[in-house]
Tab-separated table of C-alpha atoms and ligand atoms in Angstrom:
chain	number	residue	atom	x	y	z
A	15	UNK	CA	14.711	-8.775	11.626
A	16	UNK	CA	11.864	-7.845	9.358
A	17	UNK	CA	10.283	-4.412	9.399
A	18	UNK	CA	6.955	-4.164	7.644
A	19	UNK	CA	6.390	-0.682	6.293
A	20	UNK	CA	9.020	1.742	5.032
A	21	UNK	CA	7.543	5.009	6.288
A	22	UNK	CA	9.315	7.178	8.885
A	23	UNK	CA	8.657	4.832	11.830
A	24	UNK	CA	10.029	1.830	9.900
A	25	UNK	CA	13.185	3.680	8.894
A	26	UNK	CA	13.702	5.057	12.414
A	27	UNK	CA	13.324	1.531	13.830
A	28	UNK	CA	16.001	0.281	11.426
A	29	UNK	CA	18.245	3.227	12.325
A	30	UNK	CA	17.876	2.508	16.049
A	31	UNK	CA	18.751	-1.161	15.539
A	32	UNK	CA	21.824	-0.319	13.459
A	33	UNK	CA	23.066	1.930	16.269
A	34	UNK	CA	23.889	-1.171	18.339
A	35	UNK	CA	27.601	-1.650	18.015
A	36	UNK	CA	27.792	-5.156	19.458
A	37	UNK	CA	25.077	-6.588	17.308
A	38	UNK	CA	25.320	-7.780	13.759
A	39	UNK	CA	21.922	-6.524	12.632
A	40	UNK	CA	20.287	-7.741	9.448
A	41	UNK	CA	17.127	-5.865	8.559
A	42	UNK	CA	14.741	-6.580	5.698
A	43	UNK	CA	12.440	-3.624	5.148
A	44	UNK	CA	9.211	-4.538	3.365
A	45	UNK	CA	6.820	-2.249	1.544
A	46	UNK	CA	3.821	-3.267	-0.507
A	47	UNK	CA	4.595	-0.475	-2.977
A	48	UNK	CA	7.751	-0.317	-5.099
A	49	UNK	CA	8.489	3.055	-3.472
A	50	UNK	CA	9.736	3.684	0.080
A	51	UNK	CA	8.944	6.458	2.611
A	52	UNK	CA	5.200	5.958	3.236
A	53	UNK	CA	3.517	9.168	4.310
A	54	UNK	CA	6.561	11.292	3.496
A	55	UNK	CA	5.834	10.475	-0.125
A	56	UNK	CA	2.042	10.088	0.008
A	57	UNK	CA	0.992	12.199	3.000
A	58	UNK	CA	3.184	15.283	3.326
A	59	UNK	CA	1.668	18.050	1.205
A	60	UNK	CA	3.385	18.805	-2.114
A	61	UNK	CA	3.979	22.421	-1.089
A	62	UNK	CA	5.843	21.281	2.034
A	63	UNK	CA	8.955	20.046	0.246
A	64	UNK	CA	11.205	21.033	3.147
A	65	UNK	CA	9.548	18.378	5.302
A	66	UNK	CA	10.416	15.811	2.652
A	67	UNK	CA	14.117	16.566	3.043
A	68	UNK	CA	14.071	14.031	5.903
A	69	UNK	CA	14.331	11.421	3.149
A	70	UNK	CA	18.083	12.033	3.137
A	71	UNK	CA	18.279	10.542	6.626
A	72	UNK	CA	16.363	7.465	5.449
A	73	UNK	CA	18.596	7.111	2.393
A	74	UNK	CA	21.578	6.842	4.715
A	75	UNK	CA	19.850	4.098	6.679
A	76	UNK	CA	19.005	2.311	3.438
A	77	UNK	CA	22.696	2.408	2.532
A	78	UNK	CA	23.721	0.526	5.684
A	79	UNK	CA	25.259	-2.858	5.141
A	80	UNK	CA	22.759	-5.366	6.427
A	81	UNK	CA	19.664	-3.489	5.228
A	82	UNK	CA	17.678	-4.860	2.315
A	83	UNK	CA	14.617	-3.119	0.886
A	84	UNK	CA	11.908	-5.441	-0.403
A	85	UNK	CA	9.502	-3.166	-2.247
A	86	UNK	CA	6.416	-4.392	-4.067
A	87	UNK	CA	5.935	-7.171	-1.506
A	88	UNK	CA	2.565	-6.973	0.205
A	89	UNK	CA	2.767	-8.618	3.608
A	90	UNK	CA	-0.622	-10.155	4.298
A	91	UNK	CA	-1.146	-10.886	0.570
A	92	UNK	CA	2.104	-11.928	-1.145
A	93	UNK	CA	3.677	-13.204	2.060
A	94	UNK	CA	1.925	-13.969	5.322
A	95	UNK	CA	3.126	-12.879	8.735
A	96	UNK	CA	3.254	-16.568	9.640
A	97	UNK	CA	5.703	-17.176	6.790
A	98	UNK	CA	7.844	-14.262	7.921
A	99	UNK	CA	7.939	-15.716	11.425
A	100	UNK	CA	9.723	-18.761	10.004
A	101	UNK	CA	12.478	-16.535	8.660
A	102	UNK	CA	13.030	-13.753	11.194
A	103	UNK	CA	13.922	-13.604	14.881
A	104	UNK	CA	11.867	-10.457	15.359
A	105	UNK	CA	9.224	-8.688	13.293
A	106	UNK	CA	8.393	-5.005	13.556
A	107	UNK	CA	5.080	-3.726	12.263
A	108	UNK	CA	5.394	-0.162	11.003
A	109	UNK	CA	2.198	-0.234	8.979
A	110	UNK	CA	0.686	3.070	10.084
A	111	UNK	CA	-3.022	3.845	10.215
A	112	UNK	CA	-4.278	3.633	6.705
A	113	UNK	CA	-7.945	4.394	6.813
A	114	UNK	CA	-10.128	7.140	8.284
A	115	UNK	CA	-12.320	7.424	11.339
A	116	UNK	CA	-16.063	7.665	10.788
A	117	UNK	CA	-18.205	10.618	11.855
A	118	UNK	CA	-21.190	8.333	12.300
A	119	UNK	CA	-23.767	10.889	11.131
A	120	UNK	CA	-26.485	10.566	8.480
A	121	UNK	CA	-25.420	11.526	4.956
A	122	UNK	CA	-21.758	10.682	5.482
A	123	UNK	CA	-21.749	8.503	2.377
A	124	UNK	CA	-23.456	10.938	-0.008
A	125	UNK	CA	-21.644	11.776	-3.221
A	126	UNK	CA	-19.386	14.744	-2.582
A	127	UNK	CA	-18.611	13.634	0.985
A	128	UNK	CA	-15.034	12.370	1.092
A	129	UNK	CA	-12.377	11.516	3.592
A	130	UNK	CA	-9.401	13.836	3.767
A	131	UNK	CA	-7.161	10.756	3.566
A	132	UNK	CA	-8.492	9.956	0.066
A	133	UNK	CA	-7.982	13.516	-1.148
A	134	UNK	CA	-4.455	13.657	0.244
A	135	UNK	CA	-3.553	10.300	-1.324
A	136	UNK	CA	-5.089	11.474	-4.628
A	137	UNK	CA	-3.160	14.734	-4.966
A	138	UNK	CA	-0.001	12.913	-3.878
A	139	UNK	CA	-0.298	10.267	-6.658
A	140	UNK	CA	-0.755	7.253	-4.390
A	141	UNK	CA	-1.332	4.433	-6.927
A	142	UNK	CA	-4.349	3.159	-4.969
A	143	UNK	CA	-6.122	6.519	-5.229
A	144	UNK	CA	-5.250	8.025	-8.595
A	145	UNK	CA	-8.643	7.161	-10.078
A	146	UNK	CA	-10.659	8.916	-7.356
A	147	UNK	CA	-12.769	11.804	-8.606
A	148	UNK	CA	-13.453	15.007	-6.700
A	149	UNK	CA	-16.024	17.342	-8.165
A	150	UNK	CA	-14.537	20.739	-7.370
A	151	UNK	CA	-17.158	22.689	-9.310
A	152	UNK	CA	-19.010	23.943	-6.206
A	153	UNK	CA	-18.299	27.301	-4.569
A	154	UNK	CA	-18.141	26.123	-0.975
A	155	UNK	CA	-16.446	23.156	0.630
A	156	UNK	CA	-16.602	22.131	4.277
A	157	UNK	CA	-13.720	20.450	6.071
A	158	UNK	CA	-14.625	18.671	9.300
A	159	UNK	CA	-11.866	18.621	11.913
A	160	UNK	CA	-9.097	21.143	12.496
A	161	UNK	CA	-5.923	19.073	12.702
A	162	UNK	CA	-2.916	19.484	10.426
A	163	UNK	CA	-4.390	17.210	7.759
A	164	UNK	CA	-7.399	19.557	7.600
A	165	UNK	CA	-4.927	22.428	7.181
A	166	UNK	CA	-3.219	20.644	4.275
A	167	UNK	CA	-6.518	19.889	2.538
A	168	UNK	CA	-7.783	23.448	3.024
A	169	UNK	CA	-4.556	24.992	1.773
A	170	UNK	CA	-4.496	22.818	-1.330
A	171	UNK	CA	-8.116	23.791	-2.057
A	172	UNK	CA	-7.626	27.562	-1.791
A	173	UNK	CA	-4.013	28.109	-2.764
A	174	UNK	CA	-3.196	29.584	-6.155
A	175	UNK	CA	-2.509	26.489	-8.329
A	176	UNK	CA	0.433	28.325	-9.912
A	177	UNK	CA	2.108	28.195	-6.522
A	178	UNK	CA	1.787	24.380	-6.559
A	179	UNK	CA	2.883	23.888	-10.143
A	180	UNK	CA	6.569	23.281	-9.468
A	181	UNK	CA	5.927	20.871	-6.587
A	182	UNK	CA	5.477	17.080	-6.933
A	183	UNK	CA	1.670	17.340	-6.942
A	184	UNK	CA	-0.017	14.936	-9.366
A	185	UNK	CA	-0.512	16.708	-12.702
A	186	UNK	CA	-4.148	15.551	-12.907
A	187	UNK	CA	-4.769	17.070	-9.450
A	188	UNK	CA	-3.162	20.360	-10.453
A	189	UNK	CA	-5.343	20.467	-13.540
A	190	UNK	CA	-8.472	19.779	-11.474
A	191	UNK	CA	-7.468	22.510	-9.020
A	192	UNK	CA	-6.936	24.975	-11.866
A	193	UNK	CA	-10.538	24.364	-12.937
A	194	UNK	CA	-11.860	24.386	-9.368
A	195	UNK	CA	-14.809	26.626	-8.530
A	196	UNK	CA	-14.169	26.454	-4.769
A	197	UNK	CA	-14.053	29.995	-3.375
A	198	UNK	CA	-14.691	29.293	0.263
A	199	UNK	CA	-13.691	26.553	2.677
A	200	UNK	CA	-15.415	26.325	6.028
A	201	UNK	CA	-13.417	24.519	8.690
A	202	UNK	CA	-15.438	22.963	11.495
A	203	UNK	CA	-13.769	22.571	14.889
A	204	UNK	CA	-15.890	20.861	17.520
A	205	UNK	CA	-14.047	22.512	20.420
A	206	UNK	CA	-12.616	25.977	21.043
A	207	UNK	CA	-9.452	27.868	20.072
A	208	UNK	CA	-7.496	26.446	23.020
A	209	UNK	CA	-8.178	22.864	21.886
A	210	UNK	CA	-7.441	23.337	18.166
A	211	UNK	CA	-5.362	20.403	16.909
A	212	UNK	CA	-3.518	22.373	14.214
A	213	UNK	CA	0.042	23.586	14.793
A	214	UNK	CA	0.420	27.386	14.968
A	215	UNK	CA	2.653	27.286	11.898
A	216	UNK	CA	-0.041	25.506	9.840
A	217	UNK	CA	-2.933	27.864	10.625
A	218	UNK	CA	-0.644	30.866	10.211
A	219	UNK	CA	0.386	29.598	6.807
A	220	UNK	CA	-3.262	29.666	5.760
A	221	UNK	CA	-3.690	33.152	7.215
A	222	UNK	CA	-0.666	34.269	5.202
A	223	UNK	CA	-1.736	32.836	1.819
A	224	UNK	CA	-1.900	35.309	-0.991
A	225	UNK	CA	-5.450	36.006	-2.139
A	226	UNK	CA	-6.989	34.255	0.871
A	227	UNK	CA	-8.814	35.729	3.885
A	228	UNK	CA	-8.846	33.649	7.050
A	229	UNK	CA	-12.016	34.618	8.866
A	230	UNK	CA	-12.679	33.819	12.506
A	231	UNK	CA	-15.847	34.843	14.318
A	232	UNK	CA	-14.781	37.017	17.298
A	233	UNK	CA	-17.347	35.313	19.555
A	234	UNK	CA	-16.070	31.860	18.654
A	235	UNK	CA	-12.451	32.925	19.152
A	236	UNK	CA	-13.225	33.957	22.738
A	237	UNK	CA	-12.106	31.553	25.433
A	238	UNK	CA	-14.782	30.039	27.627
A	239	UNK	CA	-14.263	30.016	31.384
A	240	UNK	CA	-12.992	26.413	31.546
A	241	UNK	CA	-10.436	26.905	28.765
A	242	UNK	CA	-9.245	30.195	30.188
A	243	UNK	CA	-8.450	28.739	33.585
A	244	UNK	CA	-6.758	25.628	32.203
A	245	UNK	CA	-4.957	27.190	29.205
A	246	UNK	CA	-1.858	25.160	28.351
A	247	UNK	CA	1.286	27.014	27.238
A	248	UNK	CA	1.366	25.176	23.887
A	249	UNK	CA	-2.177	26.378	23.082
A	250	UNK	CA	-1.356	30.026	23.752
A	251	UNK	CA	0.066	30.716	20.294
A	252	UNK	CA	-3.069	29.501	18.565
A	253	UNK	CA	-5.358	31.394	20.920
A	254	UNK	CA	-3.466	34.660	20.446
A	255	UNK	CA	-3.295	34.236	16.690
A	256	UNK	CA	-6.996	33.410	16.338
A	257	UNK	CA	-7.954	36.350	18.555
A	258	UNK	CA	-5.909	38.695	16.364
A	259	UNK	CA	-7.317	37.130	13.228
A	260	UNK	CA	-10.903	37.501	14.469
A	261	UNK	CA	-10.405	41.276	14.592
A	262	UNK	CA	-9.667	41.482	10.862
A	263	UNK	CA	-13.248	40.878	9.788
A	264	UNK	CA	-14.318	39.474	6.439
A	265	UNK	CA	-11.589	40.948	4.229
A	266	UNK	CA	-11.851	41.417	0.491
A	267	UNK	CA	-9.663	38.700	-0.997
A	268	UNK	CA	-11.167	36.348	-3.568
A	269	UNK	CA	-10.738	33.122	-1.566
A	270	UNK	CA	-12.070	32.644	1.952
A	271	UNK	CA	-11.250	30.206	4.699
A	272	UNK	CA	-13.785	30.476	7.486
A	273	UNK	CA	-12.816	28.807	10.746
A	274	UNK	CA	-15.836	27.856	12.832
A	275	UNK	CA	-15.287	26.775	16.420
A	276	UNK	CA	-17.419	24.883	18.935
A	277	UNK	CA	-19.622	23.392	16.227
A	278	UNK	CA	-20.190	19.774	15.150
A	279	UNK	CA	-21.773	18.433	11.998
A	280	UNK	CA	-24.851	16.391	12.889
A	281	UNK	CA	-26.139	15.584	9.410
A	282	UNK	CA	-25.016	15.884	5.811
A	283	UNK	CA	-27.962	16.662	3.585
A	284	UNK	CA	-28.239	15.965	-0.112
A	285	UNK	CA	-30.280	16.200	-3.232
A	286	UNK	CA	-30.316	13.361	-5.740
A	287	UNK	CA	-27.648	11.588	-3.722
A	288	UNK	CA	-25.266	14.568	-3.771
A	289	UNK	CA	-24.202	16.750	-0.871
A	290	UNK	CA	-25.934	20.117	-0.727
A	291	UNK	CA	-25.843	21.152	2.926
A	292	UNK	CA	-24.371	20.372	6.313
A	293	UNK	CA	-26.394	20.744	9.472
A	294	UNK	CA	-24.238	21.801	12.398
A	295	UNK	CA	-24.893	22.066	16.110
A	296	UNK	CA	-23.404	24.654	18.408
A	297	UNK	CA	-21.377	23.104	21.246
A	298	UNK	CA	-20.392	24.156	24.700
A	299	UNK	CA	-17.336	22.879	26.515
A	300	UNK	CA	-17.256	20.877	29.729
A	301	UNK	CA	-14.299	19.605	31.658
A	302	UNK	CA	-14.260	15.950	32.639
A	303	UNK	CA	-12.742	14.617	35.844
A	304	UNK	CA	-9.641	13.587	33.878
A	305	UNK	CA	-9.140	17.237	32.881
A	306	UNK	CA	-10.144	16.583	29.250
A	307	UNK	CA	-12.358	19.309	27.842
A	308	UNK	CA	-15.246	17.807	25.914
A	309	UNK	CA	-17.709	19.363	23.491
A	310	UNK	CA	-21.391	18.931	24.256
A	311	UNK	CA	-24.205	19.843	21.856
A	312	UNK	CA	-26.495	22.695	22.905
A	313	UNK	CA	-29.454	21.887	20.675
A	314	UNK	CA	-28.904	25.064	18.613
A	315	UNK	CA	-28.603	24.225	14.935
A	316	UNK	CA	-27.565	25.969	11.747
A	317	UNK	CA	-27.394	24.808	8.152
A	318	UNK	CA	-24.519	25.584	5.793
A	319	UNK	CA	-24.802	25.114	2.055
A	320	UNK	CA	-21.854	23.170	0.621
A	321	UNK	CA	-21.153	21.020	-2.417
A	322	UNK	CA	-18.181	19.170	-0.990
A	323	UNK	CA	-17.302	17.759	2.408
A	324	UNK	CA	-13.930	16.467	3.572
A	325	UNK	CA	-13.968	14.503	6.819
A	326	UNK	CA	-10.606	15.082	8.429
A	327	UNK	CA	-11.109	13.657	11.897
A	328	UNK	CA	-8.116	11.383	12.172
A	329	UNK	CA	-6.788	8.143	10.758
A	330	UNK	CA	-7.600	4.578	11.887
A	331	UNK	CA	-5.470	1.435	11.630
A	332	UNK	CA	-6.354	-1.527	9.432
A	333	UNK	CA	-5.985	-5.071	10.807
A	334	UNK	CA	-3.331	-7.395	9.431
A	335	UNK	CA	-3.573	-11.139	9.975
A	336	UNK	CA	-0.985	-12.128	12.539
A	337	UNK	CA	-1.115	-8.809	14.424
A	338	UNK	CA	-3.607	-8.650	17.318
A	339	UNK	CA	-5.721	-5.587	16.598
A	340	UNK	CA	-7.690	-3.363	18.940
A	341	UNK	CA	-10.607	-2.477	16.686
A	342	UNK	CA	-11.944	0.224	19.002
A	343	UNK	CA	-8.688	2.174	19.111
A	344	UNK	CA	-7.620	1.254	15.581
A	345	UNK	CA	-4.130	0.219	16.716
A	346	UNK	CA	-2.295	-3.020	17.554
A	347	UNK	CA	-2.522	-4.325	21.105
A	348	UNK	CA	0.861	-3.582	22.595
A	349	UNK	CA	2.758	-2.715	25.740
A	350	UNK	CA	5.428	-0.126	25.004
A	351	UNK	CA	5.940	-1.543	21.533
A	352	UNK	CA	5.812	-5.239	22.435
A	353	UNK	CA	2.778	-6.776	20.754
A	354	UNK	CA	0.310	-8.376	23.164
A	355	UNK	CA	-2.903	-10.309	22.738
A	356	UNK	CA	-6.204	-8.750	23.767
A	357	UNK	CA	-5.686	-9.908	27.360
A	358	UNK	CA	-2.341	-8.103	27.585
A	359	UNK	CA	-0.042	-11.165	27.380
A	360	UNK	CA	3.116	-10.558	25.349
A	361	UNK	CA	3.178	-12.159	21.902
A	362	UNK	CA	6.851	-13.106	21.497
A	363	UNK	CA	9.045	-11.583	18.779
A	364	UNK	CA	6.465	-9.128	17.431
A	365	UNK	CA	6.789	-5.380	17.883
A	366	UNK	CA	5.110	-2.208	16.714
A	367	UNK	CA	6.279	1.322	15.989
A	368	UNK	CA	4.629	4.529	14.773
A	369	UNK	CA	0.908	5.093	14.376
A	370	UNK	CA	-0.065	1.399	14.612
A	371	UNK	CA	1.599	1.438	18.060
A	372	UNK	CA	0.419	4.729	19.553
A	373	UNK	CA	-2.357	5.967	17.261
A	374	UNK	CA	-2.304	8.577	14.500
A	375	UNK	CA	-0.662	11.442	16.326
A	376	UNK	CA	2.598	13.317	16.205
A	377	UNK	CA	4.846	14.821	13.591
A	378	UNK	CA	7.406	12.914	11.500
A	379	UNK	CA	10.129	13.477	14.104
A	380	UNK	CA	7.938	12.025	16.890
A	381	UNK	CA	8.548	8.629	15.329
A	382	UNK	CA	12.269	8.782	15.998
A	383	UNK	CA	11.872	8.620	19.765
A	384	UNK	CA	8.981	6.213	19.496
A	385	UNK	CA	10.830	3.749	17.244
A	386	UNK	CA	13.978	3.918	19.391
A	387	UNK	CA	11.879	3.034	22.446
A	388	UNK	CA	10.553	-0.095	20.720
A	389	UNK	CA	14.037	-0.996	19.469
A	390	UNK	CA	15.243	-0.878	23.088
A	391	UNK	CA	12.606	-3.462	24.036
A	392	UNK	CA	13.643	-5.638	21.091
A	393	UNK	CA	17.252	-5.544	22.216
A	394	UNK	CA	16.310	-6.272	25.818
A	395	UNK	CA	14.447	-9.354	24.608
A	396	UNK	CA	17.474	-10.787	22.826
A	397	UNK	CA	20.042	-9.663	25.383
A	398	UNK	CA	22.256	-12.488	26.506
A	399	UNK	CA	21.249	-14.711	23.601
A	400	UNK	CA	24.003	-15.684	21.219
A	401	UNK	CA	24.015	-14.819	17.527
A	402	UNK	CA	22.862	-16.335	15.281
A	403	UNK	CA	19.700	-16.758	17.312
A	404	UNK	CA	18.400	-19.333	14.875
A	405	UNK	CA	20.826	-20.596	12.200
A	406	UNK	CA	17.889	-21.503	9.933
A	407	UNK	CA	16.847	-17.877	9.657
A	408	UNK	CA	19.254	-16.592	7.035
A	409	UNK	CA	19.026	-13.860	4.378
A	410	UNK	CA	19.490	-16.583	1.746
A	411	UNK	CA	16.472	-18.497	3.060
A	412	UNK	CA	14.404	-15.320	2.732
A	413	UNK	CA	15.617	-14.854	-0.861
A	414	UNK	CA	14.608	-18.397	-1.590
A	415	UNK	CA	11.172	-17.968	-0.061
A	416	UNK	CA	10.522	-14.814	-2.135
A	417	UNK	CA	11.912	-16.457	-5.286
A	418	UNK	CA	9.573	-19.455	-4.911
A	419	UNK	CA	6.686	-17.047	-4.836
A	420	UNK	CA	7.880	-15.468	-8.098
A	421	UNK	CA	7.452	-11.976	-6.692
A	422	UNK	CA	8.853	-8.991	-8.545
A	423	UNK	CA	10.812	-7.620	-5.624
A	424	UNK	CA	11.994	-4.021	-5.912
A	425	UNK	CA	15.364	-3.397	-4.282
A	426	UNK	CA	16.594	-0.037	-3.033
A	427	UNK	CA	18.830	0.206	-6.120
A	428	UNK	CA	15.713	-0.326	-8.260
A	429	UNK	CA	13.964	2.435	-6.342
A	430	UNK	CA	16.904	4.745	-7.008
A	431	UNK	CA	16.420	4.087	-10.737
A	432	UNK	CA	12.776	5.108	-10.385
A	433	UNK	CA	13.688	8.064	-8.233
A	434	UNK	CA	16.073	9.370	-10.868
A	435	UNK	CA	13.491	9.010	-13.620
A	436	UNK	CA	10.855	10.840	-11.561
A	437	UNK	CA	13.236	13.697	-10.844
A	438	UNK	CA	14.341	13.853	-14.505
A	439	UNK	CA	10.715	13.883	-15.698
A	440	UNK	CA	10.026	16.606	-13.147
A	441	UNK	CA	12.945	18.716	-14.340
A	442	UNK	CA	11.645	18.567	-17.905
A	443	UNK	CA	8.240	19.758	-16.647
A	444	UNK	CA	9.614	22.419	-14.311
A	445	UNK	CA	8.628	20.389	-11.203
A	446	UNK	CA	10.720	18.995	-8.370
A	447	UNK	CA	9.487	15.516	-9.294
A	448	UNK	CA	6.862	13.913	-11.479
A	449	UNK	CA	5.733	10.713	-9.783
A	450	UNK	CA	4.881	7.498	-11.558
A	451	UNK	CA	1.189	6.825	-11.125
A	452	UNK	CA	0.782	3.063	-11.286
A	453	UNK	CA	2.740	0.083	-10.041
A	454	UNK	CA	2.754	-1.314	-13.587
A	455	UNK	CA	4.390	1.891	-14.888
A	456	UNK	CA	6.937	1.739	-12.085
A	457	UNK	CA	7.828	-1.877	-12.805
A	458	UNK	CA	8.162	-1.138	-16.506
A	459	UNK	CA	10.418	1.850	-15.796
A	460	UNK	CA	12.614	-0.273	-13.521
A	461	UNK	CA	12.836	-3.029	-16.133
A	462	UNK	CA	13.868	-0.650	-18.888
A	463	UNK	CA	16.401	1.152	-16.676
A	464	UNK	CA	17.847	-2.197	-15.598
A	465	UNK	CA	18.207	-3.398	-19.177
A	466	UNK	CA	19.708	-0.068	-20.240
A	467	UNK	CA	22.381	-0.845	-17.617
B	506	NAP	P1	-5.629	15.201	14.493
B	506	NAP	O1	-4.500	16.111	14.718
B	506	NAP	O2	-5.928	14.179	15.535
B	506	NAP	O3	-6.938	16.106	14.272
B	506	NAP	C1	-8.207	15.540	14.166
B	506	NAP	C2	-9.245	16.643	14.241
B	506	NAP	O4	-10.520	16.036	14.061
B	506	NAP	C3	-9.294	17.352	15.586
B	506	NAP	O5	-9.622	18.702	15.369
B	506	NAP	C4	-10.441	16.627	16.300
B	506	NAP	O6	-11.079	17.386	17.283
B	506	NAP	C5	-11.374	16.424	15.136
B	506	NAP	N1	-12.373	15.390	15.369
B	506	NAP	C6	-12.176	14.108	15.770
B	506	NAP	N2	-13.348	13.466	15.873
B	506	NAP	C7	-14.297	14.350	15.510
B	506	NAP	C8	-15.697	14.287	15.404
B	506	NAP	N3	-16.366	13.155	15.674
B	506	NAP	N4	-16.368	15.388	15.019
B	506	NAP	C9	-15.711	16.537	14.729
B	506	NAP	N5	-14.377	16.667	14.807
B	506	NAP	C10	-13.689	15.579	15.203
B	506	NAP	O7	-5.482	14.350	13.146
B	506	NAP	P2	-4.938	14.710	11.690
B	506	NAP	O8	-5.216	16.085	11.294
B	506	NAP	O9	-5.462	13.589	10.861
B	506	NAP	O10	-3.366	14.538	11.823
B	506	NAP	C11	-2.768	13.308	12.218
B	506	NAP	C12	-1.351	13.585	12.710
B	506	NAP	O11	-0.504	13.929	11.612
B	506	NAP	C13	-1.280	14.737	13.683
B	506	NAP	O12	-0.372	14.455	14.708
B	506	NAP	C14	-0.786	15.880	12.824
B	506	NAP	O13	-0.090	16.898	13.541
B	506	NAP	C15	0.144	15.161	11.863
B	506	NAP	N6	0.299	15.949	10.627
B	506	NAP	C16	1.261	16.907	10.596
B	506	NAP	C17	1.405	17.699	9.485
B	506	NAP	C18	2.445	18.775	9.461
B	506	NAP	O14	3.283	18.835	10.328
B	506	NAP	N7	2.441	19.663	8.503
B	506	NAP	C19	0.581	17.534	8.386
B	506	NAP	C20	-0.412	16.556	8.434
B	506	NAP	C21	-0.539	15.768	9.570
B	506	NAP	P3	-10.748	17.151	18.833
B	506	NAP	O15	-9.448	17.828	19.077
B	506	NAP	O16	-11.890	17.781	19.515
B	506	NAP	O17	-10.666	15.663	19.065
């Protein structure tokens, strides 16, 4: 089997397949980067190192006999899905949702208006984003959306850089944050406190930051009639916390995070091509027949001055040739993990896990259940068939195919060489890790470690 993408959902899919006792599973795990772990490495915030401890579970999976890691192999560029189909009985796409959703408002592309995904990838040293520039010289930044990514971005913007210094944050990002002029971040939530997408722990972490006031307007923290009558137990924590927070007033700490609720940006305004203001509209909430509570503009507007905007309204999948893609939803067409075409007919031997299957929702652990569910379908589909399913599809044939292409494949042992060097560099700098920034640097480091024996 081939699994494309070595983030959490890819590793959990491999783990679920290896759990089958009666099956001799061979898994090749592909990643276009030389490094494994996807969003655990490039998404999880540098000051959330505990979340990254899950890597130990993935390391165990990587150590299973029958698993090969093929890093630095870009499926869709270096190798096509069609080519992989010639070599594997089943292919699992664990490619995540790489890009961002669009707000679709005027001014979205002005200088100073960024996606949260870019900022996150930048401070986490993702090689594709290290040359992005964020002008942090302004006093006020606006973050659109109030999910956990918005919490990460906000926290990184207002937190004392000294408190990030020993993490694995990119050194250039730490330096930029040390020089940052940002004193206030305004978070814009289009719905009310009961519909906030952030986890209680994430908003409370912001409220507990040293030197930072979390300000909530008491009127905006109040529940409207619809939300009060349909309040879900999992929203109660946030509602209670925001109500308590709204009673604290403005505070006197040097950094401010202002949470605005029931407001939507309708236009980003600029001067000389650069963001200067955001026009927002007050919303009211209405319940649809399905029970979903929607925000509706009231026609009351307000303008906020801001030099920087981060759009943090969710991720969106990117199509890959060979994987039928639902452009509207930004995920692969699938039925419970089995890939389908746009009419819903099963496409044999192709499967999806993680965000490309269900959309960009859930925490790291959510992927465990989700990947196991897809693995069950994969096993159902081969049940009763005798191994080897196709004697032509051997690990050696894969090696040969990759060798003909003259690809510089990074194995898991190679990654461990890189890993060690990053940790050693980090130790010298007083950080948990100092990541390599470019693929070229990584390949060079692997080469020299290999030749040093
Ligand atoms: P998210 O949780 O889906 O949040 C997206 C936010 O954007 C919501 O507040 C949403 O509001 C808002 N939004 C969407 N469209 C909008 C529009 N047109 N105008 C204004 N606001 C809009 O997405 P995310 O923050 O990108 O996170 C993705 C997943 O990763 C989540 O499951 C998250 O929990 C997880 N994650 C977890 C952690 C952690 O555990 N520490 C860290 C980062 C990410 P509505 O609710 O009204 O749609």
